[in-house]
Coordinates of C-alpha atoms in Angstrom, one line a residue:
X1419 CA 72.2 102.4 -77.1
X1420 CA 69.8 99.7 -78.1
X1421 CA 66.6 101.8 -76.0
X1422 CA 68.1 104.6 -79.1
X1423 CA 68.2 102.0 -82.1
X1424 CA 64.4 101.0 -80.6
X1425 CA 62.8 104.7 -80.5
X1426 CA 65.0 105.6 -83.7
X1427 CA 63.9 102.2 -85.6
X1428 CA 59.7 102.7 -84.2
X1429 CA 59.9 106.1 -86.0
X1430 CA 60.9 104.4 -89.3
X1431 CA 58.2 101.8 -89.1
X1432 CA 55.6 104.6 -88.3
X1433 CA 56.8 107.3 -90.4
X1434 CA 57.6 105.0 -93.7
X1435 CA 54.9 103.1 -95.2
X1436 CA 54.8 100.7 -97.9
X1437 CA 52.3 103.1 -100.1
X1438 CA 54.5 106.0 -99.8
X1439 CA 57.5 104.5 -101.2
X1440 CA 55.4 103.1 -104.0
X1441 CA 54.6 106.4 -105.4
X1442 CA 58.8 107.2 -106.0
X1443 CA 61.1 106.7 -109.1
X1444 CA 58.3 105.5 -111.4
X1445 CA 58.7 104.9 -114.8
X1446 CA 55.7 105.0 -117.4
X1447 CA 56.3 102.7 -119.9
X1448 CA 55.6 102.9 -123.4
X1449 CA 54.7 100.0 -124.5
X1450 CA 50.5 99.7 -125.8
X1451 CA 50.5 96.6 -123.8
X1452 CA 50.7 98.4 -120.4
X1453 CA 49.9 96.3 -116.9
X1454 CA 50.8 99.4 -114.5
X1455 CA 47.2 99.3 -113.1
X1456 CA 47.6 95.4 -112.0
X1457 CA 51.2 95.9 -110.6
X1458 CA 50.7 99.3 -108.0
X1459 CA 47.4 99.6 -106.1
X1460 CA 48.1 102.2 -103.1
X1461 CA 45.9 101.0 -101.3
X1462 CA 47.5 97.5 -100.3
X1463 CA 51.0 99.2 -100.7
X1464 CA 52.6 97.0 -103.6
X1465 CA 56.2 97.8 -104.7
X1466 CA 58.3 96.0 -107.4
X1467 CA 61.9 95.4 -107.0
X1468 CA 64.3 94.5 -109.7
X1469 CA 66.5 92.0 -108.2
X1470 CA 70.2 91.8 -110.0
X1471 CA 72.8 89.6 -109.7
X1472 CA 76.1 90.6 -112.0
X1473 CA 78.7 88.8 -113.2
X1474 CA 80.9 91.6 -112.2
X1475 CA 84.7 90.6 -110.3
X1476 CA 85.7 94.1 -110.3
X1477 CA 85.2 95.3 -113.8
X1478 CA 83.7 98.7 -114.4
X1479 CA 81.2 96.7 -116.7
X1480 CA 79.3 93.7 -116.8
X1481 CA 76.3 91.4 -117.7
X1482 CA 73.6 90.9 -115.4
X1483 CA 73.6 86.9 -114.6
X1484 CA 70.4 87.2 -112.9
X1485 CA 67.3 89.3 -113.3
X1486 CA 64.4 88.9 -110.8
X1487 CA 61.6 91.3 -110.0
X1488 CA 60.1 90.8 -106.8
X1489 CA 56.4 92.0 -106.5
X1490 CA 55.2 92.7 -102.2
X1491 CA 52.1 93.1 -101.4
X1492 CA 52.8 93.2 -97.3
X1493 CA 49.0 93.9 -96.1
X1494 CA 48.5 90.5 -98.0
X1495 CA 51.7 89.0 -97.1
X1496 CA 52.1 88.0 -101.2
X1497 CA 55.3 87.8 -102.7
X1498 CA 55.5 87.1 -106.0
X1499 CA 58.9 86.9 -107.9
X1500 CA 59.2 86.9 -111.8
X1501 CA 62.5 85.5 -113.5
X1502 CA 63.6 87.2 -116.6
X1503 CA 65.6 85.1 -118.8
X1504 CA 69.0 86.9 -119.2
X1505 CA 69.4 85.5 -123.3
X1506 CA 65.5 87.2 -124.0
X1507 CA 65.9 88.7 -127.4
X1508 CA 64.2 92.5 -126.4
X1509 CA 64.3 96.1 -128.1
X1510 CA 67.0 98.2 -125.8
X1511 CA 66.7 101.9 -125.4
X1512 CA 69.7 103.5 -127.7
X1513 CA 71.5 100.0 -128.3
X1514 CA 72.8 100.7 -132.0
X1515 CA 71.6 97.4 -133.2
X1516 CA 67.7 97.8 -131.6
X1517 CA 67.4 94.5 -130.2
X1518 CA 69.9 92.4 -127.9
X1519 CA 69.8 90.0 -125.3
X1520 CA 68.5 91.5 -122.4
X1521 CA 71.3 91.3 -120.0
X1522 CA 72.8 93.7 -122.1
X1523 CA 71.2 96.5 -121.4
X1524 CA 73.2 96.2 -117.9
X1525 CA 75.7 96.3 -119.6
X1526 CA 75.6 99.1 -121.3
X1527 CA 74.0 101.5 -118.7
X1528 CA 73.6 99.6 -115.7
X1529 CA 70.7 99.3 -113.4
X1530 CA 68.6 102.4 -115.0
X1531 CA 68.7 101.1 -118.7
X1532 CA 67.7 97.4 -117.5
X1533 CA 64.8 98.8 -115.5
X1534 CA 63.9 101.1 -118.4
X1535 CA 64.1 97.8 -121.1
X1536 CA 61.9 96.3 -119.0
X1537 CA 59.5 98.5 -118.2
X1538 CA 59.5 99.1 -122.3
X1539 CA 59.3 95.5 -123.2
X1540 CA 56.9 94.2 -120.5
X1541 CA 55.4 97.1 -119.6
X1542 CA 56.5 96.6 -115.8
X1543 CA 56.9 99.8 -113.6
X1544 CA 59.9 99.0 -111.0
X1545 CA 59.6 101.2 -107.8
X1546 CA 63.7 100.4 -106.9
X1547 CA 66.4 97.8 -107.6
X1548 CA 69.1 96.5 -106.2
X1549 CA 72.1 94.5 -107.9
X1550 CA 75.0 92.6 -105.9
X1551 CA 77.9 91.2 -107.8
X1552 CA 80.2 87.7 -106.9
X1553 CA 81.7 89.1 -104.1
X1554 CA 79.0 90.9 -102.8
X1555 CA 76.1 87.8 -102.7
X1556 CA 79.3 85.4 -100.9
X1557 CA 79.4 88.4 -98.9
X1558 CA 76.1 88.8 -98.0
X1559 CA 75.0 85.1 -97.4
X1560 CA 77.7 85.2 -95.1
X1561 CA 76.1 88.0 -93.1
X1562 CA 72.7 86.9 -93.2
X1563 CA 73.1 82.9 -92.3
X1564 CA 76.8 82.4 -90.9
X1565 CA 75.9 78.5 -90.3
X1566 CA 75.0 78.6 -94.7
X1567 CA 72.0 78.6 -96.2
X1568 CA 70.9 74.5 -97.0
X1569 CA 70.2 73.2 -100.6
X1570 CA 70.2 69.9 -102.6
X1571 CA 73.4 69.8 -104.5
X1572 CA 73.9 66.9 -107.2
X1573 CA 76.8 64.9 -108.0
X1574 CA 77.4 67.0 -111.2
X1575 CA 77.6 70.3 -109.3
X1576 CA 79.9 68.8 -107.6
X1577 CA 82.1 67.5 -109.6
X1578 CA 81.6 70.8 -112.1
X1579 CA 82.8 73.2 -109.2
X1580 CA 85.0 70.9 -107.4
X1581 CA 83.1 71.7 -103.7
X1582 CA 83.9 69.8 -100.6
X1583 CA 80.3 68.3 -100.0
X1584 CA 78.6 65.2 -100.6
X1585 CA 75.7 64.5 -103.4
X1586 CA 72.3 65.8 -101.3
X1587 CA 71.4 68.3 -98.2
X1588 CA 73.8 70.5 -97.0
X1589 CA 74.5 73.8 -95.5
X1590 CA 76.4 76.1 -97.7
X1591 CA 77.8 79.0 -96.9
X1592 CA 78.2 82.4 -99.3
X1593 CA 81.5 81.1 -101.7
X1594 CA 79.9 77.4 -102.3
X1595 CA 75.9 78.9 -102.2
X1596 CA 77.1 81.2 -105.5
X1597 CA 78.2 77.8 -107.3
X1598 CA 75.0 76.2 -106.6
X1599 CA 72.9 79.2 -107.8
X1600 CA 75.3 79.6 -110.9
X1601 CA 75.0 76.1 -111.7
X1602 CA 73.8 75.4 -115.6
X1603 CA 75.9 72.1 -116.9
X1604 CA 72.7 70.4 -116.8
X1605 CA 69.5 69.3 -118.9
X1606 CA 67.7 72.1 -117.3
X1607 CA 70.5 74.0 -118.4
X1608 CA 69.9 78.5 -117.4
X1609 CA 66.0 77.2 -116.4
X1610 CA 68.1 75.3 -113.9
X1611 CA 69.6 78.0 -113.1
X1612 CA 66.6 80.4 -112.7
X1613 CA 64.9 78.0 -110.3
X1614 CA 67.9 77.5 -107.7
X1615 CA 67.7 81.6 -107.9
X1616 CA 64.5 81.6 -107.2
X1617 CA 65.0 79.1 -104.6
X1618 CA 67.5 80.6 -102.1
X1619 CA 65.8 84.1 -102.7
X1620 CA 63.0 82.7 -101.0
X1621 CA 64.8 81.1 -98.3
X1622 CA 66.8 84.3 -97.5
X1623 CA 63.9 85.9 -97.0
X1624 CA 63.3 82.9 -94.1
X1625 CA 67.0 83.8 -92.9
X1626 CA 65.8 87.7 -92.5
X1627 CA 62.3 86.7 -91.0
X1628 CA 64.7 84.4 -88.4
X1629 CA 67.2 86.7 -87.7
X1630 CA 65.1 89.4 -87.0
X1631 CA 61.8 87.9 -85.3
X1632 CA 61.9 89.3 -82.2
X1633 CA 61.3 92.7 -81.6
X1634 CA 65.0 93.0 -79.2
X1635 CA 66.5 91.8 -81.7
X1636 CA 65.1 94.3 -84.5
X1637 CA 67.5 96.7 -82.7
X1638 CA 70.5 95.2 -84.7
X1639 CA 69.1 95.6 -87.8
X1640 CA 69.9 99.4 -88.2
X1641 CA 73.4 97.7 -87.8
X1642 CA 72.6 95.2 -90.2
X1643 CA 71.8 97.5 -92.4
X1644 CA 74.9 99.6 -92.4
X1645 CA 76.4 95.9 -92.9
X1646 CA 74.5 95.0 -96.0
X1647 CA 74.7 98.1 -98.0
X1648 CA 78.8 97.4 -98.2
X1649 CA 77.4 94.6 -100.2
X1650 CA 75.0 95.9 -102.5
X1651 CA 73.7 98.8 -104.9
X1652 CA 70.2 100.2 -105.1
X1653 CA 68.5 103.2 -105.5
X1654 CA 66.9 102.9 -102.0
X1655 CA 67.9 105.3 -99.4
X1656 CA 68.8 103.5 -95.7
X1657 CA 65.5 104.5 -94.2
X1658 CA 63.9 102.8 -97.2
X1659 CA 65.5 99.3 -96.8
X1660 CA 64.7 99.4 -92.6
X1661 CA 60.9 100.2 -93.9
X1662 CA 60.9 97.2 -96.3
X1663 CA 63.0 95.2 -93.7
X1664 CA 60.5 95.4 -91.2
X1665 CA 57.5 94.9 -93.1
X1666 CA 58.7 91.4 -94.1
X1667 CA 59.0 90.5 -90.2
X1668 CA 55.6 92.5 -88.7
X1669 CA 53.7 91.4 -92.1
X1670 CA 54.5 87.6 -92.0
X1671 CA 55.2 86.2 -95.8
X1672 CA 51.6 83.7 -96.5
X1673 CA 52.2 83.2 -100.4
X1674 CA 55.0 82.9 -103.0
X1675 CA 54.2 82.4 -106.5
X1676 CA 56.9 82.5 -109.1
X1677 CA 56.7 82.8 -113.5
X1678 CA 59.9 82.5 -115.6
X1679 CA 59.5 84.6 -119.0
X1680 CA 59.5 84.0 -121.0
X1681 CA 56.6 81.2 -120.6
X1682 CA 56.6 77.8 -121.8
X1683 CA 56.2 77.4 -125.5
X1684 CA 55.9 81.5 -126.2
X1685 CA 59.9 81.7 -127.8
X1686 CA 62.4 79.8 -130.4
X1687 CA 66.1 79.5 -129.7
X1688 CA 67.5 81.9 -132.7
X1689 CA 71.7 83.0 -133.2
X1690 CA 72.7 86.4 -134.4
X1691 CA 75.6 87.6 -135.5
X1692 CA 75.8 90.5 -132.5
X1693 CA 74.4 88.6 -129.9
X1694 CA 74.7 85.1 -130.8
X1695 CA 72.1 82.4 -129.1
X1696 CA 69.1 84.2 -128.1
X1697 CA 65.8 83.1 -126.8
X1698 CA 63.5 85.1 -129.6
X1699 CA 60.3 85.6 -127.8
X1700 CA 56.6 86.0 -128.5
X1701 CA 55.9 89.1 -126.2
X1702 CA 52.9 89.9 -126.9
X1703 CA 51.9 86.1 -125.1
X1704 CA 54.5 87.0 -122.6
X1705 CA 53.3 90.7 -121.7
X1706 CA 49.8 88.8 -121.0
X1707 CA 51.0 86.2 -119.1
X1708 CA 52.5 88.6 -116.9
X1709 CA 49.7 90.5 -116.6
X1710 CA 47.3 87.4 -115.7
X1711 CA 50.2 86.0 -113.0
X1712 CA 50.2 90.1 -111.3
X1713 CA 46.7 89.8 -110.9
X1714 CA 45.5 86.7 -110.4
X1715 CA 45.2 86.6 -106.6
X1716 CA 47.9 84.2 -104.5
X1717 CA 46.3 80.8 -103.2
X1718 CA 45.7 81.3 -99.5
X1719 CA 48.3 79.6 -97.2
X1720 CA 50.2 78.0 -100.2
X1721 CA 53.2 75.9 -99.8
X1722 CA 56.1 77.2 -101.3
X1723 CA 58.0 73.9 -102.5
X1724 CA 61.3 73.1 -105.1

């Protein structure tokens, strides 16, 4: 069986590259302000994911709580990630009242209308995306890092979500981990927030590089895979995910860099009736900030610290 997962997982690795997945599911924006040219260059194989994390316990609907996009560049070994603050005040596609926070546009039609906000506002193409809800990202962590994935929590964590740990280092596991990245009774407040997202995305993607870093052992991750799609939805078929999958362990990961729009100084806190507090943002700074981070190139072996 694991001489089949080997032959069957070598075809996927030599039959799926990074540049022919980039050319599927595209979406031109129409925005003036456009950035596609920075963001996909076939050559080096770059695909954007939008990363989503719901609120969702069940319900049919629900408001995105995070909102990443991942750009890979694996020939480089560049990540970089973007946060999108949830509260931006952005034009949605069909919303009745033109302009809402932007993780409503999940809510009203899911992962396709958030991509297509995006890509309208910021003038970002996404290639796929993949949203996991409470259970799922307990779930998931679980799978991924059964000894827990370790983290600084503070006193006031603590005592907000009433976890078992002491003020500092420790290993926590999927339940606790989603307290700590869902975390905002702070000064830092959803920036908080954002930053410990940002945080154990990049250290999952250590977990992955671990887990599978051998080449016997890439013939669980078929398995894995089967595993992990319980846990989440995306647009990406299963051969897709093993292609990606792979390329994060044969193409080791040199360079993170991370940007949280909108930027520092580019919005005002605003309340509307609809929507109430918003973060009413310049875009026009934003969309060029953006398109200065997506091209600027990633500092060679750069240390990836919170």
């Amino acid at each position: 069986m694991k001489l089949i997962k080997l032959i069957v997982l070598s075809l996927l690795l030599g039959g799926c590259s990074a540049g022919d997945l980039s050319d599927q599911n595209q979406v031109q924006p129409s925005s003036p302000s456009k950035i596609e040219d920075s963001t996909h260059k076939d050559s080096k194989g770059i695909m954007n994911f939008l990363l989503i994390g719901s609120d969702s316990r069940g319900e049919p609907q629900s408001f995105s709580d995070a909102i990443i996009i991942a750009q890979y560049v694996p020939k480089e070994g560049n990540i970089k990630l973007i946060s999108l603050m949830r509260d931006s005040y952005v034009k949605i596609p069909g919303h009745p009242k033109g302009y809402d926070k932007l993780n409503m546009a999940y809510f009203i039609g899911g992962n396709e209308l958030l991509k297509k906000t995006i890509n309208d506002n910021f003038g970002i193409k996404v290639d796929h995306s993949v949203s996991i809800d409470f259970e799922g990202f307990a779930n998931f962590i679980d799978l991924i890092s059964p000894e827990g994935i370790s983290v600084n929590v503070s006193q006031k964590m603590i005592d907000d979500f009433n976890m078992k740990v002491k003020p500092g280092e420790n290993a926590l596991k999927g339940r606790e981990l989603l307290k700590y990245v869902r975390f905002r009774h702070d000064d830092e407040s959803d920036f908080g927030r954002v930053r410990r997202q940002q945080e154990v995305l990049v250290k999952v993607k250590e977990q992955l590089r671990n887990k599978f870093s051998h080449f016997e052992s890439l013939a669980a991750l078929p398995d894995f895979v089967d595993q992990g799609l319980n846990h989440v939805e995306s647009d990406m078929e299963k051969g897709e995910i093993l292609s990606v999958l792979s390329k994060l362990v044969f193409y080791p990961v040199k360079n993170i860099d991370s940007l949280r729009i909108p930027v520092q100084n580019s919005y005002v806190n605003k309340t509307y009736p609809h929507s109430g507090a918003v973060l009413e943002i310049n875009l026009e700074e934003n969309r060029e900030a953006l398109k200065d981070f997506l091209l600027k190139p990633s500092p060679v072996n750069r240390e990836y610290n919170y």
